[in-house]
Coordinates of C-alpha atoms and ligand atoms in Angstrom, one line a residue:
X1 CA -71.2 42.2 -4.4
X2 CA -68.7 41.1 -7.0
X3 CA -70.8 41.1 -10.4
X4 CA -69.7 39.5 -13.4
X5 CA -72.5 39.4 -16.8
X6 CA -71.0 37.2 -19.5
X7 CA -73.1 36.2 -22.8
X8 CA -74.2 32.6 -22.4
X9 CA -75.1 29.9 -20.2
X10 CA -71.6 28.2 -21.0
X11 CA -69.6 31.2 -20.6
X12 CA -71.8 31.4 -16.8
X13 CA -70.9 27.9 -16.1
X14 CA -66.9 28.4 -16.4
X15 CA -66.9 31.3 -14.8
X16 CA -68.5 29.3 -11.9
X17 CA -65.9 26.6 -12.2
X18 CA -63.2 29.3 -11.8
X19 CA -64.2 30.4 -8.6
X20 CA -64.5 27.1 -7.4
X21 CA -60.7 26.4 -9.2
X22 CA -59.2 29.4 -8.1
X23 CA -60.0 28.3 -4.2
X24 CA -59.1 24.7 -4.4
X25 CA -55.6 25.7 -5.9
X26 CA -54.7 28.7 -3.5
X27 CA -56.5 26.4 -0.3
X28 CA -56.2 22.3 -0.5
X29 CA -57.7 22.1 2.5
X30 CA -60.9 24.0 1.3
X31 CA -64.2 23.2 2.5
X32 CA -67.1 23.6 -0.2
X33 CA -70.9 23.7 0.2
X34 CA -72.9 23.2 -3.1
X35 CA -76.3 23.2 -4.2
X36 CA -77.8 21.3 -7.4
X37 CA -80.2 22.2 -10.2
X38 CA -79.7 23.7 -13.7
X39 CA -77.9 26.3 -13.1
X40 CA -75.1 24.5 -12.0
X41 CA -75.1 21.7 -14.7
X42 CA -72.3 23.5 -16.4
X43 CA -70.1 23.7 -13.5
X44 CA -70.4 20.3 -12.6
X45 CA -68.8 19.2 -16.0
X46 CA -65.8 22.0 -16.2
X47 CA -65.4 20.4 -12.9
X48 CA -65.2 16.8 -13.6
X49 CA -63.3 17.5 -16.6
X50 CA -60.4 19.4 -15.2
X51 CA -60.2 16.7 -11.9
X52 CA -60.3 14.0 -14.5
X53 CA -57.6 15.7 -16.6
X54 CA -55.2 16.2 -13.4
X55 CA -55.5 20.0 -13.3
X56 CA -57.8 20.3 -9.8
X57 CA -56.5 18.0 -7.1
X58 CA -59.4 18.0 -4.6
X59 CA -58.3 15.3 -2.2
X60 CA -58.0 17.2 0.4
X61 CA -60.9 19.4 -0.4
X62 CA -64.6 18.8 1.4
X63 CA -67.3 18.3 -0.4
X64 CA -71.3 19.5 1.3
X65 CA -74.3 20.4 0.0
X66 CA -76.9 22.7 0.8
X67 CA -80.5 20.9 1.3
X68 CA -82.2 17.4 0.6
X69 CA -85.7 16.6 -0.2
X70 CA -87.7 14.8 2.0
X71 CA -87.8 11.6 -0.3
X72 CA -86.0 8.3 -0.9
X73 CA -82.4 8.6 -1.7
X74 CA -82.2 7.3 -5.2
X75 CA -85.1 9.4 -6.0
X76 CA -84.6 10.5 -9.6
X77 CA -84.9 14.4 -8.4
X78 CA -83.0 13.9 -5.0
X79 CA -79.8 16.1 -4.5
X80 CA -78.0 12.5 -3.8
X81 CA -78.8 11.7 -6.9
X82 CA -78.2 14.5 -8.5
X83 CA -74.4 14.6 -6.6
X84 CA -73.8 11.2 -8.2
X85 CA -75.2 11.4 -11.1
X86 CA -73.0 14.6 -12.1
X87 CA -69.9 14.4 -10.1
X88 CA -69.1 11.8 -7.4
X89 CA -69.7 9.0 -9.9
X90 CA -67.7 10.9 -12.5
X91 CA -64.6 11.8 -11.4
X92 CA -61.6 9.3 -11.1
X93 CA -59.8 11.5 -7.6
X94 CA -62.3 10.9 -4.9
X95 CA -62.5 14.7 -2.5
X96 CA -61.4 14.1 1.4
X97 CA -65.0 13.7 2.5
X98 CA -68.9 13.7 1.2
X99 CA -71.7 15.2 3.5
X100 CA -75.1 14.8 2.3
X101 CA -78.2 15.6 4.0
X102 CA -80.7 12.1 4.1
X103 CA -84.0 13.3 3.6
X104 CA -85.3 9.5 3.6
X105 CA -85.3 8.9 7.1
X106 CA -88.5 8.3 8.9
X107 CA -90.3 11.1 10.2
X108 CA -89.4 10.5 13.8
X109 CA -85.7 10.6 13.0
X110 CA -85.7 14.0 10.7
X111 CA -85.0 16.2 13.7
X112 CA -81.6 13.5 14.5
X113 CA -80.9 14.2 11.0
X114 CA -80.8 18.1 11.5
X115 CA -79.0 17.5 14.6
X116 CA -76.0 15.5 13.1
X117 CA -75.9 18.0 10.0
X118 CA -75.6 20.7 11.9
X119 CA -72.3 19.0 13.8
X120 CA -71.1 18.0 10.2
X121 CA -71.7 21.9 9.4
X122 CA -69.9 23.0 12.9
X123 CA -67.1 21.0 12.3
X124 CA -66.1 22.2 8.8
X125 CA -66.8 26.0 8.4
X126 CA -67.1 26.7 4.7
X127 CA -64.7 28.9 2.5
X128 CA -67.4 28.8 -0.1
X129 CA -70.9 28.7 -0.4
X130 CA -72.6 27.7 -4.2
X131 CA -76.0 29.1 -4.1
X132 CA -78.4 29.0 -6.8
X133 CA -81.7 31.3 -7.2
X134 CA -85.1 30.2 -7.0
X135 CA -87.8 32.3 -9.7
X136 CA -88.9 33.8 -6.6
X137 CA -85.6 34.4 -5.7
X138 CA -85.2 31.3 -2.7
X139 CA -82.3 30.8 -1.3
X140 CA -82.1 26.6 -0.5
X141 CA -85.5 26.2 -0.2
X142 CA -85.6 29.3 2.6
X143 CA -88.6 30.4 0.8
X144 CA -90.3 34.3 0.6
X145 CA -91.0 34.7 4.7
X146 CA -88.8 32.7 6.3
X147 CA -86.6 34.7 9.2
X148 CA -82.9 35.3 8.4
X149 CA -82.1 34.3 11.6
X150 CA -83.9 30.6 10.7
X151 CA -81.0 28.1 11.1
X152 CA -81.1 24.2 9.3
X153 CA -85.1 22.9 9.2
X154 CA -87.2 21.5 7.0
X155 CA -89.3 23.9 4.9
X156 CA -92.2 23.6 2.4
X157 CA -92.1 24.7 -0.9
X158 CA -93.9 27.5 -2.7
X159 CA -95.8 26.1 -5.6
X160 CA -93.1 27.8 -8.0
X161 CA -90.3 25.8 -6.9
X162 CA -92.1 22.7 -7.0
X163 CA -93.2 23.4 -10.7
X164 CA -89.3 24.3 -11.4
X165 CA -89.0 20.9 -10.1
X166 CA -91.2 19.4 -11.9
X167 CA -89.8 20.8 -15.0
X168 CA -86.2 20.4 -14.7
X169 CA -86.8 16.4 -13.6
X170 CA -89.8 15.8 -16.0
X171 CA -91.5 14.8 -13.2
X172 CA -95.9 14.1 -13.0
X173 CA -97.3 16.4 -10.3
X174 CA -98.0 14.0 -7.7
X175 CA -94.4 12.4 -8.0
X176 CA -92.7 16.0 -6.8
X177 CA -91.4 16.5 -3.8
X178 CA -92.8 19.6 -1.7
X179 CA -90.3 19.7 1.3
X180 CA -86.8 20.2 2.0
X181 CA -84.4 20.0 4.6
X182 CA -82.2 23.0 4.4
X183 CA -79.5 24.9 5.7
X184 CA -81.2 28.0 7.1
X185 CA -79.6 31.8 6.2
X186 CA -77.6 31.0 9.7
X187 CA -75.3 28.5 8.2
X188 CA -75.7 30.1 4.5
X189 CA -74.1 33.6 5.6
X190 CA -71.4 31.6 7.8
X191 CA -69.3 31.1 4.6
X192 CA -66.3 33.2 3.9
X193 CA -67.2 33.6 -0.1
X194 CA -70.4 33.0 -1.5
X195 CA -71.2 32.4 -5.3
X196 CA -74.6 33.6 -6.9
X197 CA -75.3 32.1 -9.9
X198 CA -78.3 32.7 -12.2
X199 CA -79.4 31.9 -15.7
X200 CA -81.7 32.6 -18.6
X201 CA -85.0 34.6 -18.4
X202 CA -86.9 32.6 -15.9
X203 CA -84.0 34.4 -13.2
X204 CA -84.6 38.0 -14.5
X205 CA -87.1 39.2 -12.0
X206 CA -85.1 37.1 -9.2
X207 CA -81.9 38.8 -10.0
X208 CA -84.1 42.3 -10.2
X209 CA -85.1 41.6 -6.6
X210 CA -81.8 40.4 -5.3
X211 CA -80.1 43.9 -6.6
X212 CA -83.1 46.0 -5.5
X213 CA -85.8 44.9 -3.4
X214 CA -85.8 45.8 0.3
X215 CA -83.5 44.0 2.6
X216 CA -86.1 41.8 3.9
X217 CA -87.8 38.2 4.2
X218 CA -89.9 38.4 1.6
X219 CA -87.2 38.4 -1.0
X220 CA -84.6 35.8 0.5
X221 CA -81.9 36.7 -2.0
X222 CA -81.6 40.5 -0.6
X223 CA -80.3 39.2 2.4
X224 CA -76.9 38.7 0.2
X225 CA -76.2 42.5 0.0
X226 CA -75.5 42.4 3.8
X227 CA -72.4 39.6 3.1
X228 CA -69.3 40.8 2.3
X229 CA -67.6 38.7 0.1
X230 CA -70.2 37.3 -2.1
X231 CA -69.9 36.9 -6.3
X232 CA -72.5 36.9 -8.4
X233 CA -72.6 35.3 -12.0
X234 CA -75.0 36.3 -14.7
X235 CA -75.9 35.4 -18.1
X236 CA -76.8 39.0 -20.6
X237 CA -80.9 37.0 -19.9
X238 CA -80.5 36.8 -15.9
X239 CA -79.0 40.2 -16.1
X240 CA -81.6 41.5 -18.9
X241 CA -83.4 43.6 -16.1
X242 CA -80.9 45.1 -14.3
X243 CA -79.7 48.1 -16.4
X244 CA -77.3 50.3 -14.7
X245 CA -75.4 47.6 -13.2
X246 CA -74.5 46.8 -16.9
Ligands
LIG301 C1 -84.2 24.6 -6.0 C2 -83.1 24.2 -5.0 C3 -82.0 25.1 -4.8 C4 -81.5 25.5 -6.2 C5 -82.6 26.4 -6.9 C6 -82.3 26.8 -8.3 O1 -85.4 24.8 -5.5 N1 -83.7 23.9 -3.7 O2 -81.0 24.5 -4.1 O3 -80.4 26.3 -6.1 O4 -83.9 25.8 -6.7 O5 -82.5 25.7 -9.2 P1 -82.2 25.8 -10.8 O6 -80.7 26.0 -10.8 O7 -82.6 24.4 -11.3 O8 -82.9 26.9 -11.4

């Protein structure tokens, strides 16, 4: 693993934007898989800045994401909104094509859902993978136990990611969501390059485990050491706990 530690949140966030810069210049043609939360805030806005300002031309660059909850689409915490909200409604160059998971359908249809997904995923193998880090270091929502081999489903959450959730959205308890569908590690360690991001002291122990645990279910973020072309970005709080790697 590539490891970078810079000082702040900001300085994490550009660094991010570079990788994702440095592909879409040298590949027009690239194919990008994203996820959403805080961590990638940051990103989003280097990213809308520098397509707004004509330095990133991503029209021929495609656009995915990583999981959906199982909710309405215009759900204030969805990743649809989320996508809209901090980049597809932003940025004036629109990307060569959008794939969303919809987690609104009804129940009967969810297993369609995964079906067409997984065609979407088929059809355009990623060059990069974004990935953020749960506390308990998840991976999507591929939570502590779920086997590596597990390919796109829908998966519960652990009560730590829904509080996360219900932080970062501001959210009362019974309005969180509690399941996801998500690409599985399958489609996850398909990607050429992946990007680790983590932040702040809540990812400390998370970024501990991804380093050092076992290689092993219950700490889905180990399972990153077996990829070979993967960079992780830390701010100093993520990386507060790992020492030598300083
Ligand atoms: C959530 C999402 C992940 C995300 C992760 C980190 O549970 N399902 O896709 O990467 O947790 O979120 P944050 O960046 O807000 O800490």
């Amino acid at each position: 693993m590539e490891v970078i530690i810079v000082d702040t949140y900001d300085d994490m966030s550009y660094e991010c934007y570079k990788v994702v810069e440095h592909l879409v210049l040298n590949n027009r043609n690239a194919s990008i898989n994203t996820t959403t939360g805080a961590t990638y805030d940051g990103m989003f806005e280097y990213l809308v800045e520098a397509i707004n300002g004509y330095k990133l031309d991503i029209s021929n660059t495609v656009f995915s994401n990583l999981d959906e909850y199982i909710s309405p689409r215009d759900a204030k915490f969805s990743v649809y909104t989320y996508m809209h909200n901090k980049f597809y409604n932003l940025i004036k160059m629109k990307p060569l094509e959008i794939h969303l998971i919809d987690g609104s359908v009804s129940k009967d249809r969810i297993q369609d859902e995964i079906d067409r997904y997984s065609k979407i995923l088929e059809n355009n193998p990623r060059d990069l993978q974004i990935l953020g880090l749960g506390t308990n270091a998840h991976l999507g929502a591929n939570e502590p136990g779920t086997a590596f081999h597990q390919d796109i489903f829908v998966a519960n959450s652990h009560q730590s990611t829904i509080e996360s959730t219900i932080s970062y959205h501001n959210l009362e308890a019974e309005e969180a969501p509690s399941q996801m569908i998500t690409m599985g590690y399958k489609e996850i360690m398909e990607a050429k390059t992946i990007l680790v991001a983590a932040s702040g002291k809540r990812k400390a122990q998370a970024v501990y485990d991804m380093f050092h645990a076992d290689i092993n279910p219950e700490t889905p973020a180990s399972i990153l050491r077996t990829h070979p072309n993967v960079i992780c970005i830390l701010d100093k709080e993520a990386a507060s706990l790992l020492g030598e790697l300083k």
